[in-house]
Amino acid sequence: MGFDQYHEPPEELSQKVRTFARMITSLIEEAEAIGWYEQRISVEKDPQARAIMQNAQGEEFKHFGMDLEFLLRQKKDWRAELKEILFTTGDIVKAGERGEKKVD
């Protein structure tokens, strides 16, 4: 993705917005890496190599969570909405609808 993370001239964006864009890009990259490891793990025959990949995937997942937490600390509405969805049971779509109503 590189420096294509901006859709507006970077010099016109505040430092806070540029940091936010970097963290969004980081979140996307971590999600991609998690998916790549999932594919590699699913076809790897060697148990030791698979274990190493699983460990690396766990690190990527941790980084994904850290990136998400950073973003949620910047966007209180996002946090309020996701509190209705994450770590709950039941229908995920209905939980999302409840979260939307809470923010509105």
mmCIF file of C-alpha atoms in Angstrom:
data_model
loop_
_atom_site.group_PDB
_atom_site.id
_atom_site.type_symbol
_atom_site.label_atom_id
_atom_site.label_comp_id
_atom_site.label_asym_id
_atom_site.label_seq_id
_atom_site.Cartn_x
_atom_site.Cartn_y
_atom_site.Cartn_z
ATOM 1 C CA MET A 1 0.000 0.000 0.000
ATOM 2 C CA GLY A 2 2.904 2.348 0.700
ATOM 3 C CA PHE A 3 2.103 6.027 0.579
ATOM 4 C CA ASP A 4 -1.186 5.538 -1.252
ATOM 5 C CA GLN A 5 -2.882 5.626 2.132
ATOM 6 C CA TYR A 6 -3.881 9.252 1.691
ATOM 7 C CA HIS A 7 -6.772 10.355 -0.468
ATOM 8 C CA GLU A 8 -6.154 14.009 0.251
ATOM 9 C CA PRO A 9 -2.873 15.917 -0.006
ATOM 10 C CA PRO A 10 -0.878 14.777 3.055
ATOM 11 C CA GLU A 11 0.475 18.269 3.701
ATOM 12 C CA GLU A 12 -3.116 19.450 4.221
ATOM 13 C CA LEU A 13 -3.864 16.759 6.806
ATOM 14 C CA SER A 14 -3.209 17.196 10.496
ATOM 15 C CA GLN A 15 -0.682 14.979 12.249
ATOM 16 C CA LYS A 16 -3.589 13.280 14.047
ATOM 17 C CA VAL A 17 -5.306 12.404 10.748
ATOM 18 C CA ARG A 18 -2.041 11.147 9.237
ATOM 19 C CA THR A 19 -1.452 8.924 12.271
ATOM 20 C CA PHE A 20 -5.017 7.666 12.008
ATOM 21 C CA ALA A 21 -4.450 6.811 8.318
ATOM 22 C CA ARG A 22 -1.246 4.966 9.201
ATOM 23 C CA MET A 23 -3.037 2.920 11.828
ATOM 24 C CA ILE A 24 -5.856 2.045 9.412
ATOM 25 C CA THR A 25 -3.217 0.923 6.903
ATOM 26 C CA SER A 26 -1.486 -1.101 9.609
ATOM 27 C CA LEU A 27 -4.787 -2.751 10.560
ATOM 28 C CA ILE A 28 -5.379 -3.727 6.922
ATOM 29 C CA GLU A 29 -1.843 -5.095 6.577
ATOM 30 C CA GLU A 30 -2.177 -7.155 9.756
ATOM 31 C CA ALA A 31 -5.506 -8.583 8.557
ATOM 32 C CA GLU A 32 -3.919 -9.515 5.226
ATOM 33 C CA ALA A 33 -1.007 -11.223 6.986
ATOM 34 C CA ILE A 34 -3.402 -13.211 9.190
ATOM 35 C CA GLY A 35 -5.189 -14.421 6.055
ATOM 36 C CA TRP A 36 -1.952 -15.315 4.295
ATOM 37 C CA TYR A 37 -0.794 -17.361 7.293
ATOM 38 C CA GLU A 38 -4.168 -19.110 7.437
ATOM 39 C CA GLN A 39 -3.693 -20.247 3.852
ATOM 40 C CA ARG A 40 -0.100 -21.323 4.410
ATOM 41 C CA ILE A 41 -0.988 -23.224 7.577
ATOM 42 C CA SER A 42 -3.811 -25.046 5.830
ATOM 43 C CA VAL A 43 -1.471 -26.551 3.211
ATOM 44 C CA GLU A 44 1.781 -26.972 5.176
ATOM 45 C CA LYS A 45 2.641 -30.639 5.787
ATOM 46 C CA ASP A 46 5.653 -30.186 8.052
ATOM 47 C CA PRO A 47 4.479 -29.940 11.698
ATOM 48 C CA GLN A 48 7.417 -27.747 12.796
ATOM 49 C CA ALA A 49 6.946 -25.300 9.931
ATOM 50 C CA ARG A 50 3.192 -25.210 10.615
ATOM 51 C CA ALA A 51 3.834 -24.490 14.313
ATOM 52 C CA ILE A 52 6.147 -21.594 13.408
ATOM 53 C CA MET A 53 3.528 -20.171 11.051
ATOM 54 C CA GLN A 54 0.830 -20.505 13.708
ATOM 55 C CA ASN A 55 3.048 -18.627 16.148
ATOM 56 C CA ALA A 56 3.685 -15.888 13.589
ATOM 57 C CA GLN A 57 -0.031 -15.664 12.811
ATOM 58 C CA GLY A 58 -0.722 -15.200 16.529
ATOM 59 C CA GLU A 59 1.674 -12.252 16.567
ATOM 60 C CA GLU A 60 -0.123 -10.705 13.593
ATOM 61 C CA PHE A 61 -3.455 -11.176 15.367
ATOM 62 C CA LYS A 62 -2.091 -9.445 18.472
ATOM 63 C CA HIS A 63 -0.903 -6.531 16.336
ATOM 64 C CA PHE A 64 -4.326 -6.389 14.653
ATOM 65 C CA GLY A 65 -5.946 -6.127 18.084
ATOM 66 C CA MET A 66 -3.541 -3.408 19.192
ATOM 67 C CA ASP A 67 -4.192 -1.409 16.021
ATOM 68 C CA LEU A 68 -7.951 -1.787 16.485
ATOM 69 C CA GLU A 69 -7.740 -0.708 20.127
ATOM 70 C CA PHE A 70 -5.754 2.395 19.155
ATOM 71 C CA LEU A 71 -8.394 3.328 16.577
ATOM 72 C CA LEU A 72 -11.260 2.707 18.995
ATOM 73 C CA ARG A 73 -9.636 5.007 21.537
ATOM 74 C CA GLN A 74 -9.724 7.738 18.879
ATOM 75 C CA LYS A 75 -13.343 7.109 17.845
ATOM 76 C CA LYS A 76 -15.636 6.804 20.856
ATOM 77 C CA ASP A 77 -18.708 6.128 18.665
ATOM 78 C CA TRP A 78 -16.938 3.158 17.088
ATOM 79 C CA ARG A 79 -16.134 1.804 20.555
ATOM 80 C CA ALA A 80 -19.742 2.191 21.697
ATOM 81 C CA GLU A 81 -21.018 0.398 18.600
ATOM 82 C CA LEU A 82 -18.521 -2.443 18.777
ATOM 83 C CA LYS A 83 -19.247 -3.012 22.467
ATOM 84 C CA GLU A 84 -22.634 -4.288 21.308
ATOM 85 C CA ILE A 85 -21.048 -6.711 18.811
ATOM 86 C CA LEU A 86 -17.717 -8.000 20.077
ATOM 87 C CA PHE A 87 -17.479 -10.697 22.737
ATOM 88 C CA THR A 88 -21.239 -11.276 22.808
ATOM 89 C CA THR A 89 -23.376 -14.277 21.973
ATOM 90 C CA GLY A 90 -26.393 -14.573 19.727
ATOM 91 C CA ASP A 91 -27.100 -13.180 16.296
ATOM 92 C CA ILE A 92 -24.224 -10.981 15.124
ATOM 93 C CA VAL A 93 -26.342 -8.968 12.675
ATOM 94 C CA LYS A 94 -28.890 -8.137 15.385
ATOM 95 C CA ALA A 95 -26.062 -7.141 17.706
ATOM 96 C CA GLY A 96 -24.766 -4.816 14.995
ATOM 97 C CA GLU A 97 -28.193 -3.265 14.622
ATOM 98 C CA ARG A 98 -28.367 -2.702 18.387
ATOM 99 C CA GLY A 99 -24.944 -1.071 18.234
ATOM 100 C CA GLU A 100 -26.060 1.299 15.454
ATOM 101 C CA LYS A 101 -29.088 2.360 17.473
ATOM 102 C CA LYS A 102 -26.934 3.021 20.523
ATOM 103 C CA VAL A 103 -24.741 5.444 18.553
ATOM 104 C CA ASP A 104 -27.640 7.221 16.826
#
